[in-house]
Coordinates of C-alpha atoms in Angstrom, one line a residue:
X1 CA 115.5 81.4 27.6
X2 CA 117.7 80.9 30.6
X3 CA 116.2 81.3 34.0
X4 CA 118.2 83.6 36.3
X5 CA 117.3 83.7 40.0
X6 CA 117.0 87.3 41.2
X7 CA 116.2 88.9 44.5
X8 CA 112.9 90.8 44.3
X9 CA 111.7 93.6 46.5
X10 CA 108.1 92.8 46.8
X11 CA 105.3 95.3 47.2
X12 CA 105.1 95.1 51.1
X13 CA 104.7 98.7 52.0
X14 CA 102.1 97.8 54.6
X15 CA 104.6 95.4 56.3
X16 CA 107.4 97.9 56.4
X17 CA 105.1 100.6 57.8
X18 CA 104.4 98.4 60.7
X19 CA 108.1 97.5 61.0
X20 CA 109.2 101.1 61.4
X21 CA 106.3 101.7 63.9
X22 CA 107.5 98.8 66.0
X23 CA 111.1 99.9 65.8
X24 CA 110.0 103.4 67.1
X25 CA 108.1 101.7 69.9
X26 CA 111.3 99.7 70.8
X27 CA 113.3 102.9 70.9
X28 CA 110.8 104.6 73.1
X29 CA 110.7 101.6 75.4
X30 CA 114.5 101.6 75.7
X31 CA 114.7 105.2 76.6
X32 CA 111.5 105.6 78.6
X33 CA 110.9 102.3 80.4
X34 CA 112.8 103.5 83.5
X35 CA 110.7 106.7 83.6
X36 CA 107.5 104.9 83.4
X37 CA 108.2 102.3 85.9
X38 CA 110.1 104.4 88.3
X39 CA 107.6 107.3 88.3
X40 CA 104.3 105.6 87.9
X41 CA 103.4 106.6 91.4
X42 CA 104.3 110.2 90.8
X43 CA 100.9 111.5 90.0
X44 CA 101.6 115.1 90.8
X45 CA 104.4 115.8 88.3
X46 CA 107.0 116.0 90.9
X47 CA 109.9 114.9 88.8
X48 CA 112.6 115.7 91.3
X49 CA 111.5 113.2 93.9
X50 CA 113.8 110.3 94.2
X51 CA 112.5 108.1 97.0
X52 CA 109.3 106.2 96.5
X53 CA 107.2 104.2 98.9
X54 CA 106.7 101.4 96.4
X55 CA 109.4 99.0 95.2
X56 CA 107.7 98.3 91.9
X57 CA 104.3 96.5 91.4
X58 CA 103.1 98.2 94.6
X59 CA 105.4 96.2 96.7
X60 CA 106.5 97.7 100.1
X61 CA 109.4 97.0 102.4
X62 CA 108.3 96.9 106.0
X63 CA 109.3 95.0 109.2
X64 CA 106.9 95.2 112.2
X65 CA 108.2 95.4 115.7
X66 CA 111.8 96.0 114.7
X67 CA 114.4 98.4 116.0
X68 CA 117.5 97.9 113.8
X69 CA 120.7 97.5 115.8
X70 CA 123.1 96.3 113.2
X71 CA 123.5 95.2 109.6
X72 CA 125.4 92.2 108.3
X73 CA 125.3 89.2 106.0
X74 CA 124.2 86.6 108.6
X75 CA 123.3 83.6 106.3
X76 CA 126.3 84.2 104.0
X77 CA 124.4 84.8 100.7
X78 CA 126.2 88.2 100.1
X79 CA 122.9 90.0 100.9
X80 CA 122.9 92.3 104.0
X81 CA 120.4 91.3 106.6
X82 CA 118.9 93.3 109.6
X83 CA 119.5 92.5 113.3
X84 CA 116.4 93.8 115.2
X85 CA 115.4 94.4 118.7
X86 CA 111.6 94.2 119.5
X87 CA 109.8 97.1 121.1
X88 CA 109.6 95.5 124.5
X89 CA 113.5 95.1 124.5
X90 CA 113.8 91.5 125.5
X91 CA 114.3 89.8 122.1
X92 CA 116.8 89.8 119.3
X93 CA 115.6 88.6 115.8
X94 CA 117.4 88.4 112.5
X95 CA 115.5 89.4 109.4
X96 CA 117.2 88.0 106.2
X97 CA 116.7 89.8 102.9
X98 CA 116.5 88.7 99.3
X99 CA 117.8 90.7 96.3
X100 CA 114.8 89.6 94.3
X101 CA 112.1 90.5 96.8
X102 CA 111.3 93.3 99.3
X103 CA 110.1 90.7 101.9
X104 CA 112.3 90.1 104.9
X105 CA 112.0 86.7 106.6
X106 CA 112.8 86.0 110.2
X107 CA 115.5 83.3 110.4
X108 CA 116.0 83.1 114.1
X109 CA 115.3 84.9 117.4
X110 CA 116.8 84.9 120.9
X111 CA 115.2 86.0 124.2
X112 CA 117.3 87.8 126.8
X113 CA 116.5 88.4 130.4
X114 CA 116.8 92.2 130.7
X115 CA 116.4 95.3 128.5
X116 CA 118.5 95.3 125.2
X117 CA 119.9 98.7 124.3
X118 CA 122.3 98.1 121.4
X119 CA 124.3 95.5 119.6
X120 CA 127.3 95.1 117.2
X121 CA 127.6 92.4 114.5
X122 CA 131.0 91.1 113.6
X123 CA 133.0 87.9 113.2
X124 CA 134.5 88.0 116.7
X125 CA 136.1 84.5 116.8
X126 CA 137.4 84.3 113.2
X127 CA 135.3 81.5 111.9
X128 CA 133.8 83.6 109.1
X129 CA 130.4 83.4 110.7
X130 CA 128.7 86.5 111.9
X131 CA 128.2 86.9 115.7
X132 CA 126.4 89.5 117.7
X133 CA 127.6 91.4 120.8
X134 CA 124.6 92.7 122.9
X135 CA 124.5 95.5 125.4
X136 CA 121.7 95.1 128.0
X137 CA 120.6 96.0 131.5
X138 CA 119.0 93.6 134.0
X139 CA 117.4 96.7 135.7
X140 CA 116.5 100.0 134.0
X141 CA 118.2 102.1 136.7
X142 CA 121.4 100.0 136.5
X143 CA 124.7 101.9 136.2
X144 CA 126.5 100.7 133.1
X145 CA 125.6 97.9 130.7
X146 CA 126.1 94.2 130.8
X147 CA 127.6 92.6 127.7
X148 CA 127.2 89.3 126.2
X149 CA 127.8 87.5 122.9
X150 CA 125.6 85.4 120.7
X151 CA 127.7 83.1 118.6
X152 CA 126.4 82.6 115.0
X153 CA 126.5 79.7 112.7
X154 CA 124.7 81.3 109.7
X155 CA 121.4 79.6 110.7
X156 CA 120.9 80.3 114.3
X157 CA 122.4 82.4 117.2
X158 CA 123.5 80.6 120.3
X159 CA 122.2 81.4 123.8
X160 CA 123.7 84.5 125.4
X161 CA 127.3 84.1 126.8
X162 CA 127.7 87.0 129.2
X163 CA 131.1 88.6 129.7
X164 CA 132.4 89.3 133.2
X165 CA 133.0 93.0 132.4
X166 CA 130.7 96.0 132.8
X167 CA 130.5 98.7 130.2
X168 CA 130.1 102.4 131.0
X169 CA 129.1 103.4 127.4
X170 CA 128.3 101.6 124.2
X171 CA 131.5 100.2 122.7
X172 CA 132.5 100.2 119.0
X173 CA 134.2 97.5 116.9
X174 CA 137.8 97.7 115.6
X175 CA 140.8 95.7 114.5
X176 CA 143.2 97.0 117.1
X177 CA 146.2 95.0 116.2
X178 CA 145.7 94.3 112.5
X179 CA 145.2 90.5 112.7
X180 CA 141.7 90.5 111.2
X181 CA 140.1 89.6 114.5
X182 CA 137.5 92.1 115.6
X183 CA 137.7 93.7 119.1
X184 CA 135.5 96.1 121.1
X185 CA 136.7 99.5 122.3
X186 CA 135.0 101.4 125.2
X187 CA 135.0 102.2 128.9
X188 CA 135.1 98.9 130.7
X189 CA 135.3 97.7 134.3
X190 CA 136.5 94.5 135.8
X191 CA 135.3 95.2 139.3
X192 CA 132.0 96.9 138.4
X193 CA 133.3 100.1 140.0
X194 CA 136.2 101.6 138.2
X195 CA 135.9 102.2 134.4
X196 CA 139.0 102.5 132.1
X197 CA 139.5 102.8 128.3
X198 CA 140.1 99.3 127.1
X199 CA 139.9 96.8 124.3
X200 CA 138.1 93.5 124.7
X201 CA 139.6 90.6 122.6
X202 CA 137.5 87.5 121.6
X203 CA 140.0 85.2 119.9
X204 CA 139.1 82.3 122.2
X205 CA 135.4 81.7 122.8
X206 CA 136.1 80.4 126.2
X207 CA 138.4 83.2 127.5
X208 CA 138.0 87.0 126.9
X209 CA 140.9 89.3 127.4
X210 CA 140.9 93.1 128.2
X211 CA 143.8 95.4 127.3
X212 CA 143.8 98.9 128.7
X213 CA 144.5 101.8 126.5
X214 CA 147.5 104.0 127.5
X215 CA 145.2 107.1 127.8
X216 CA 144.8 109.1 131.0
X217 CA 141.5 110.7 130.1
X218 CA 138.1 109.0 129.9
X219 CA 136.4 108.2 126.7
X220 CA 133.5 110.6 126.5
X221 CA 130.0 108.9 126.8
X222 CA 127.7 109.3 123.9
X223 CA 130.5 110.3 121.6
X224 CA 132.3 108.8 118.6
X225 CA 135.2 106.4 118.8
X226 CA 136.2 105.2 115.3
X227 CA 138.9 103.6 113.2
X228 CA 139.4 105.7 110.1
X229 CA 142.2 107.1 108.0
X230 CA 142.6 110.8 108.9
X231 CA 146.2 111.3 108.0
X232 CA 145.5 110.3 104.4
X233 CA 147.9 107.4 104.0
X234 CA 145.2 104.7 103.5
X235 CA 146.1 103.2 106.9
X236 CA 143.4 103.2 109.6
X237 CA 144.0 105.4 112.6
X238 CA 142.2 105.4 115.9
X239 CA 139.9 108.4 116.4
X240 CA 139.0 109.0 120.1
X241 CA 136.6 111.5 121.7
X242 CA 138.0 112.1 125.2
X243 CA 136.4 113.9 128.1
X244 CA 138.7 116.7 129.2
X245 CA 137.3 119.2 131.8
X246 CA 133.7 118.1 130.9
X247 CA 134.3 119.1 127.3
X248 CA 135.2 116.9 124.3
X249 CA 138.7 116.6 123.0
X250 CA 139.4 114.9 119.7
X251 CA 142.6 112.8 119.3
X252 CA 144.0 110.7 116.5
X253 CA 146.4 107.9 117.3
X254 CA 148.3 105.7 114.8
X255 CA 147.6 102.0 115.0
X256 CA 148.4 99.2 115.8
X257 CA 147.5 99.4 119.5
X258 CA 151.0 98.1 120.5
X259 CA 152.6 101.3 119.3
X260 CA 149.7 103.7 119.8
X261 CA 151.4 106.9 118.7
X262 CA 149.7 110.3 119.0
X263 CA 149.3 111.9 115.6
X264 CA 147.1 114.9 116.3
X265 CA 144.6 116.4 118.7
X266 CA 142.2 119.3 118.4
X267 CA 139.1 120.9 120.1
X268 CA 135.6 121.2 118.7
X269 CA 134.3 124.6 117.5
X270 CA 133.5 127.1 120.3
X271 CA 130.0 127.9 121.7
X272 CA 128.4 124.5 121.3
X273 CA 125.8 123.3 123.8
X274 CA 125.1 119.7 122.6
X275 CA 127.4 117.5 120.6
X276 CA 126.0 114.7 118.4
X277 CA 127.9 111.8 117.0
X278 CA 130.7 112.5 114.5
X279 CA 130.9 110.8 111.1
X280 CA 133.5 110.8 108.3
X281 CA 133.1 111.2 104.6
X282 CA 134.9 112.8 101.6
X283 CA 132.2 115.4 101.1
X284 CA 134.2 117.6 98.7
X285 CA 135.6 114.7 96.6
X286 CA 139.3 115.6 97.1
X287 CA 140.5 112.1 98.0
X288 CA 140.6 112.9 101.8
X289 CA 138.1 112.1 104.5
X290 CA 136.6 115.0 106.5
X291 CA 135.3 115.0 110.1
X292 CA 131.6 115.9 110.2
X293 CA 130.1 117.1 113.5
X294 CA 126.4 117.9 113.9
X295 CA 125.7 120.1 116.9
X296 CA 123.2 122.3 118.7
X297 CA 124.3 125.8 119.7
X298 CA 121.8 126.0 122.6
X299 CA 120.3 123.6 125.1
X300 CA 116.9 123.6 123.4
X301 CA 118.6 122.8 120.1
X302 CA 116.6 125.6 118.4
X303 CA 119.8 126.4 116.4
X304 CA 121.1 123.2 114.7
X305 CA 124.2 123.3 112.7
X306 CA 126.7 121.0 111.1
X307 CA 130.5 121.6 111.1
X308 CA 133.1 120.0 108.9
X309 CA 136.8 119.9 109.6
X310 CA 139.1 120.2 106.6
X311 CA 142.7 121.4 106.3
X312 CA 143.0 121.6 110.1
X313 CA 140.2 124.1 110.5
X314 CA 136.5 124.0 111.3
X315 CA 134.0 125.2 108.7
X316 CA 130.3 125.9 109.3
X317 CA 128.1 124.5 106.5
X318 CA 125.5 127.1 105.6
X319 CA 122.6 124.7 105.6
X320 CA 119.1 126.1 105.5
X321 CA 117.0 123.6 107.5
X322 CA 114.0 125.9 107.5
X323 CA 112.1 127.8 110.1
X324 CA 111.3 125.8 113.2
X325 CA 113.3 122.7 112.0
X326 CA 115.9 121.4 114.3
X327 CA 117.6 118.3 115.6
X328 CA 115.4 116.6 118.3
X329 CA 116.5 116.3 121.8
X330 CA 117.0 112.8 123.0
X331 CA 114.4 113.2 125.7
X332 CA 111.8 113.9 122.9
X333 CA 112.4 110.4 121.5
X334 CA 110.9 107.2 122.8
X335 CA 113.0 104.5 124.6
X336 CA 115.5 103.1 123.8
X337 CA 116.3 106.0 121.4
X338 CA 116.4 108.4 124.3
X339 CA 119.5 106.6 125.5
X340 CA 121.3 106.8 122.1
X341 CA 123.0 110.0 120.9
X342 CA 121.8 111.5 117.7
X343 CA 123.7 110.7 114.4
X344 CA 123.4 111.8 110.8
X345 CA 123.8 109.0 108.2
X346 CA 126.1 109.7 105.2
X347 CA 126.0 108.0 101.8
X348 CA 126.0 109.0 98.1
X349 CA 122.3 108.2 97.2
X350 CA 122.3 110.0 93.9
X351 CA 125.7 108.6 92.8
X352 CA 127.2 111.9 91.7
X353 CA 130.4 111.4 93.6
X354 CA 129.5 113.6 96.5
X355 CA 128.2 111.9 99.7
X356 CA 124.8 113.1 100.9
X357 CA 123.2 112.9 104.3
X358 CA 119.9 112.0 106.0
X359 CA 118.9 113.2 109.5
X360 CA 115.8 113.0 111.7
X361 CA 114.6 116.5 112.4
X362 CA 111.9 117.9 114.6
X363 CA 109.3 120.3 113.2
X364 CA 108.4 122.8 115.9
X365 CA 105.1 123.8 114.3
X366 CA 103.7 120.2 114.2
X367 CA 105.7 118.8 117.0
X368 CA 106.6 115.7 114.9
X369 CA 109.9 114.3 113.8
X370 CA 110.5 113.5 110.2
X371 CA 113.5 112.3 108.1
X372 CA 115.0 115.0 105.9
X373 CA 117.4 114.1 103.0
X374 CA 120.3 116.6 102.6
X375 CA 121.8 116.6 99.2
X376 CA 125.4 117.6 98.7
X377 CA 125.7 120.6 96.4
X378 CA 128.3 123.3 95.6
X379 CA 128.0 126.2 97.9
X380 CA 126.8 129.4 96.3
X381 CA 127.1 132.6 98.3
X382 CA 124.4 135.1 98.7
X383 CA 123.9 138.2 100.9
X384 CA 122.3 136.3 103.8
X385 CA 124.4 133.1 103.7
X386 CA 128.1 133.5 102.8
X387 CA 130.0 130.4 102.0
X388 CA 132.5 129.2 104.5
X389 CA 133.2 126.0 102.6
X390 CA 133.1 124.8 99.0
X391 CA 130.2 122.4 99.6
X392 CA 126.9 122.5 101.5
X393 CA 123.8 120.4 101.9
X394 CA 120.3 121.3 100.7
X395 CA 117.2 119.8 102.3
X396 CA 115.1 118.0 99.7
X397 CA 111.6 119.4 100.3
X398 CA 110.2 117.6 97.3
X399 CA 110.6 114.1 98.9
X400 CA 106.9 114.0 99.9
X401 CA 106.9 110.3 100.8
X402 CA 109.9 110.7 103.2
X403 CA 108.4 113.9 104.8
X404 CA 105.1 112.1 105.3
X405 CA 106.9 109.5 107.6
X406 CA 106.0 111.2 110.9
X407 CA 107.0 110.0 114.3
X408 CA 110.3 109.0 112.7
X409 CA 113.1 108.2 115.2
X410 CA 115.8 107.1 112.8
X411 CA 116.7 107.1 109.1
X412 CA 119.4 105.2 107.5
X413 CA 120.6 104.4 103.9
X414 CA 120.3 100.7 102.9
X415 CA 120.5 98.9 99.6
X416 CA 117.3 96.8 99.8
X417 CA 117.6 95.1 96.3
X418 CA 121.4 95.0 96.3
X419 CA 121.5 96.9 92.9
X420 CA 124.0 99.6 94.0
X421 CA 121.3 102.3 94.4
X422 CA 120.9 103.2 98.1
X423 CA 117.4 103.2 99.4
X424 CA 116.2 104.7 102.7
X425 CA 115.0 102.9 105.8
X426 CA 112.9 104.9 108.4
X427 CA 112.1 103.7 111.9
X428 CA 108.7 104.9 113.0
X429 CA 107.4 104.6 116.6
X430 CA 106.3 106.4 119.7
X431 CA 105.7 105.6 123.4
X432 CA 102.3 104.3 122.6
X433 CA 102.9 102.1 119.6
X434 CA 105.3 99.4 118.4
X435 CA 108.2 100.4 116.2
X436 CA 108.0 99.7 112.5
X437 CA 110.9 99.8 110.0
X438 CA 109.7 101.0 106.5
X439 CA 111.6 101.3 103.3
X440 CA 111.6 103.9 100.4
X441 CA 113.0 102.8 97.0
X442 CA 115.7 105.0 95.3
X443 CA 114.0 105.7 92.1
X444 CA 116.7 107.5 90.2
X445 CA 116.0 107.5 86.5
X446 CA 119.4 108.9 85.4
X447 CA 121.8 106.2 84.2
X448 CA 124.4 107.0 86.8
X449 CA 127.3 104.6 87.7
X450 CA 128.9 103.4 90.8
X451 CA 131.6 101.1 92.2
X452 CA 130.9 99.0 95.2
X453 CA 133.9 97.9 97.3
X454 CA 133.9 95.4 100.2
X455 CA 137.2 94.5 102.0
X456 CA 136.8 91.4 104.2
X457 CA 138.8 89.4 106.7
X458 CA 141.6 86.9 105.9
X459 CA 139.9 83.9 107.4
X460 CA 138.9 81.0 105.1
X461 CA 135.6 79.2 105.1
X462 CA 135.6 75.4 105.1
X463 CA 132.0 75.1 104.0
X464 CA 132.1 77.5 101.1
X465 CA 132.4 74.8 98.4
X466 CA 129.0 73.4 99.5
X467 CA 127.1 76.6 99.2
X468 CA 125.5 78.1 96.1
X469 CA 126.6 81.6 97.0
X470 CA 130.0 82.0 98.6
X471 CA 130.4 84.0 101.8
X472 CA 133.2 86.5 101.5
X473 CA 133.6 87.7 105.1
X474 CA 131.8 89.6 107.8
X475 CA 131.7 93.3 108.9
X476 CA 135.4 94.2 109.0
X477 CA 135.9 97.7 110.5
X478 CA 138.3 100.4 109.4
X479 CA 139.1 99.4 105.9
X480 CA 140.3 102.3 103.8
X481 CA 139.2 102.7 100.1
X482 CA 140.3 105.3 97.5
X483 CA 139.0 105.6 94.0
X484 CA 140.8 107.5 91.2
X485 CA 139.4 108.0 87.7
X486 CA 139.2 110.4 84.7
X487 CA 135.8 112.0 83.9
X488 CA 134.1 115.1 82.7
X489 CA 133.2 117.6 85.4
X490 CA 131.9 121.1 85.0
X491 CA 132.7 121.0 81.3
X492 CA 136.3 120.1 81.9
X493 CA 137.4 117.0 80.0
X494 CA 140.0 114.5 81.4
X495 CA 139.3 115.8 84.9
X496 CA 141.1 113.6 87.4
X497 CA 138.8 112.6 90.3
X498 CA 139.8 111.2 93.6
X499 CA 137.3 109.9 96.2
X500 CA 138.0 108.4 99.6
X501 CA 135.8 106.3 101.8
X502 CA 136.0 104.1 104.9
X503 CA 134.2 100.9 105.5
X504 CA 132.5 100.6 108.9
X505 CA 134.5 103.3 110.8
X506 CA 132.3 102.8 113.8
X507 CA 129.5 100.6 115.1
X508 CA 127.1 100.6 118.0
X509 CA 125.0 103.7 119.1
X510 CA 122.8 102.8 116.1
X511 CA 125.2 104.3 113.7
X512 CA 124.2 101.4 111.3
X513 CA 127.1 101.7 108.9
X514 CA 127.0 99.2 106.0
X515 CA 129.7 96.5 105.6
X516 CA 130.8 97.9 102.2
X517 CA 131.2 101.3 100.5
X518 CA 129.4 102.6 97.4
X519 CA 131.2 105.4 95.5
X520 CA 129.2 107.3 92.9
X521 CA 130.8 107.9 89.5
X522 CA 128.2 110.2 88.0
X523 CA 127.0 109.7 84.5
X524 CA 130.4 109.0 82.8
X525 CA 130.7 105.3 82.1
X526 CA 134.5 105.3 81.9
X527 CA 136.6 102.5 83.4
X528 CA 137.7 103.3 87.0
X529 CA 141.4 103.9 86.6
X530 CA 142.4 102.9 90.2
X531 CA 140.8 101.4 93.3
X532 CA 143.2 101.3 96.2
X533 CA 142.3 99.5 99.4
X534 CA 144.2 99.3 102.8
X535 CA 143.6 97.2 105.9
X536 CA 144.5 98.2 109.5
X537 CA 148.3 97.9 110.2
X538 CA 150.0 95.4 112.5
X539 CA 153.4 95.1 114.1
X540 CA 154.9 93.4 111.0
X541 CA 153.8 96.1 108.5
X542 CA 152.2 99.5 108.9
X543 CA 151.2 99.7 105.3
X544 CA 149.1 96.8 103.9
X545 CA 147.7 98.3 100.6
X546 CA 146.8 96.9 97.2
X547 CA 145.8 98.9 94.1
X548 CA 143.5 97.5 91.4
X549 CA 143.4 99.1 87.9
X550 CA 140.9 99.4 85.1
X551 CA 137.8 98.4 87.1
X552 CA 134.4 98.1 85.3
X553 CA 131.7 100.6 86.5
X554 CA 128.5 99.3 88.0
X555 CA 130.4 96.4 89.6
X556 CA 131.3 95.2 93.0
X557 CA 134.8 94.2 93.9
X558 CA 135.3 92.0 97.0
X559 CA 138.8 92.1 98.2
X560 CA 140.1 89.1 100.3
X561 CA 143.3 90.2 101.9
X562 CA 145.0 86.8 102.1
X563 CA 147.8 86.2 102.5
X564 CA 147.6 89.2 104.8
X565 CA 151.3 90.2 104.7
X566 CA 151.6 89.9 100.9
X567 CA 149.2 92.4 99.3
X568 CA 150.3 91.5 95.8
X569 CA 148.8 88.1 96.2
X570 CA 145.5 89.3 97.7
X571 CA 142.4 87.7 96.1
X572 CA 139.6 89.7 94.6
X573 CA 136.2 88.9 93.1
X574 CA 134.4 91.1 90.6
X575 CA 130.6 91.1 90.3
X576 CA 129.2 93.1 87.4
X577 CA 125.7 94.9 87.6
X578 CA 124.6 96.0 84.1
X579 CA 123.4 99.6 84.1
X580 CA 119.9 100.5 83.1
X581 CA 121.0 101.9 79.7
X582 CA 122.7 98.6 78.8
X583 CA 119.7 96.5 79.8
X584 CA 117.2 98.7 77.9
X585 CA 119.6 98.9 74.9
X586 CA 119.9 95.1 75.0
X587 CA 116.1 94.7 75.1
X588 CA 115.6 97.1 72.2
X589 CA 118.3 95.4 70.2
X590 CA 116.8 92.0 70.9
X591 CA 113.4 93.1 69.8
X592 CA 114.8 94.7 66.7
X593 CA 116.7 91.5 65.8
X594 CA 113.5 89.4 66.3
X595 CA 111.6 91.8 64.0
X596 CA 114.3 91.7 61.3
X597 CA 114.4 87.9 61.5
X598 CA 110.6 87.8 61.1
X599 CA 110.8 90.2 58.1
X600 CA 113.5 88.1 56.5
X601 CA 111.5 85.0 57.0
X602 CA 108.4 86.5 55.5
X603 CA 110.4 87.8 52.5
X604 CA 112.1 84.5 52.1
X605 CA 108.7 82.7 52.2
X606 CA 107.3 85.0 49.6
X607 CA 110.4 84.6 47.4
X608 CA 109.9 80.8 47.6
X609 CA 106.2 81.1 46.6
X610 CA 107.1 83.3 43.6
X611 CA 109.9 80.8 42.5
X612 CA 107.3 78.0 42.7
X613 CA 104.9 79.9 40.5
X614 CA 107.6 80.6 37.9
X615 CA 108.7 76.9 37.8
X616 CA 105.1 75.8 37.3
X617 CA 104.7 78.3 34.4
X618 CA 108.0 77.3 32.9
X619 CA 107.0 73.6 33.1
X620 CA 103.8 74.2 31.2
X621 CA 105.4 76.3 28.5
X622 CA 105.9 74.9 24.9
X623 CA 109.6 74.5 24.2
X624 CA 110.3 75.1 20.5
X625 CA 113.9 74.1 20.9
X626 CA 112.7 70.5 21.6
X627 CA 111.5 70.3 17.9

C-alpha cells in the first residue's frame, strides 16, 4: 500500500468561528476607529460638531500669557511656530511646536523697552533664517509707531535693532521687486513729521533703504494693503486701500514696483459706517480670487454684513448671524486689540474645496464675545433672504466647545499637528486677566483629501546638510497657487474643478496668515491634475510660473523657485500624508494577514502531528510483502 501525502481539512470549526469573529472586529475597527477616537468626547450625540477641546487622550493645546503676532517656522523643522507678545506688552517670546505633541515650548524671549503692538515674521536679509520686525511705542500717547528688527538664527533672536523711521500705521510684508527679499509697505516718515507711502528694504543688515510709492493719496490707516493676484494671471499684484476724501478707495497695481502700472480701481459698497480688514479667497471655487469685505452698516455695528466682489460688482452675502449677534467694536476689546482693526480669517477647514471663515462676534444678550465658525455653503433663496450670490456662509451653532470660549478677542485657523486638517486657535482675555491662547482640534471623521502647497524663497541654506529636517524657506508673501483636477460634484462625473489661493497676501494687524496654503479636494481621492504656482514678477520677467502635474492627494508640495529666472528647473519636494482610510485599511489588512498566518501555522502543525501518527502506525504494521 503506497502512502500518498494529502492535504486534510481538519475538524476546526471552533477555530474558524473565532477567525471570522476576529475578521469582523478588524473590519469594524478599520471603519469605525476614527469615529470612536474623534468623537469620544461627544457625549450628547452632536455628530455635526467638528472642533473638539481635546487633541486625543485628553490632551489640550494652550499657551498662557500669549498674544499671537505672527506664525512661522523659526527653528527650521518644517513645523509652524507661534510668535507671542505677553499681556504686559514688553516681551516677545517664540513658542515652537511639535507635530507629535500638542505642547508648545518656549525657545527664546526678548524684552523691549516700550509697548509692543504688532510684529511681522519674514526672512528680511536673505539668509534663510526667520527674523521678526516689531512695531512698538515708547509712550502710549505717542503718534506713530517705532520699528525695529530682531534678527533670527533659528535658536535665538538678536537684541532689537531700531530703524530710523517712524510708521503711521502697521505695515505689511511684500516682495516689491521680485528678488525674493521681503520688504515692508506702509506710511513711513524720515523726519518724524511727514508720512508718505513707501517700501522699506532690508537687503543689508547695516543699512535700511526707503523707496516712496508713486501714489499721491495716503494709505488708509487700519485698512488692507496686500500682494495678491486679482487680474487672474497667476502673477501677484499690489492691492492698496487709499484714503480719498475720508473714504476708502481700492486700487490694484501691477508689480514690480519699478513699473507700478495701475490696473483697476473701485469704490466700496455704499452706506457703510465701519470698514474692517479685507481678505481674499476663491469662495465660489471658480479659479479666481474674490475680494471679501466685512463691514458694519451703522456706528454701533448692530447690522454686521460681509460683501464679496466678483465680476467687477459687489454682492451682499445673505448671512444670518442671529439676533443680537454682531461684529464687536474695537473699543469693546482689551488692549492691544483695541488698536487693531477687526478681520475675519479664511480657510477650508472641512476640506470640501470651498473656503470657510471664522470671526469673533459679540452677543448683545450676554455682552460676551465668542468665535463663530462660518461654513461655506451654496446659497438657497427663500422669501426673507433672496440670494445675491451663488455662495453664502452659515454660522455653525453646533460647535458647542467653540461657542463656550467667552471673552474671545481673536480666532484663527492653525494646523497644530501638521496633518493637513486645520484646527482653530482662540485668544481669550480681558482687561482684568492675562491672555491665553487655546486650541480646538479639527475632528473631521470623513475621509476627505487635500493638497498643501508652500512656495518659498530662492535663497540656499549652507547648514541644511547638518540638520535632520531641512528648512525650506520662510514666510514668502504674495505667491500664487492654482489647482485644477477632475472630480465628481453634484452628481456630475468628470467635473473639472479650478481653485485659486494666495500664500500670505498680507501680514501685520494680526491677520495671522499661514506660510502655506491648504486646498480641500473633498472625498474624491483622484490625482490632482495640475498645480500651478507663480512668484512675484521682476524687471527681467513678469511671468514666473511653473505647473506640476499628477500630484498625489493628501500630500505637501514645497516649491523652491531656484534658479528664479528658469521656472522649468525649479526644485520641488513632495511629502505624502496617508489618509485615514489608507491607515485603517492597512491596519485591518495587517491584522488579517497575521490571523491568516497564525491559522496556516496551526493547520501546518496539526498536519505534521497527523503525519507523525501515520508514520508510527505504518512502522508498526506487519508487511506481508517482506515474506
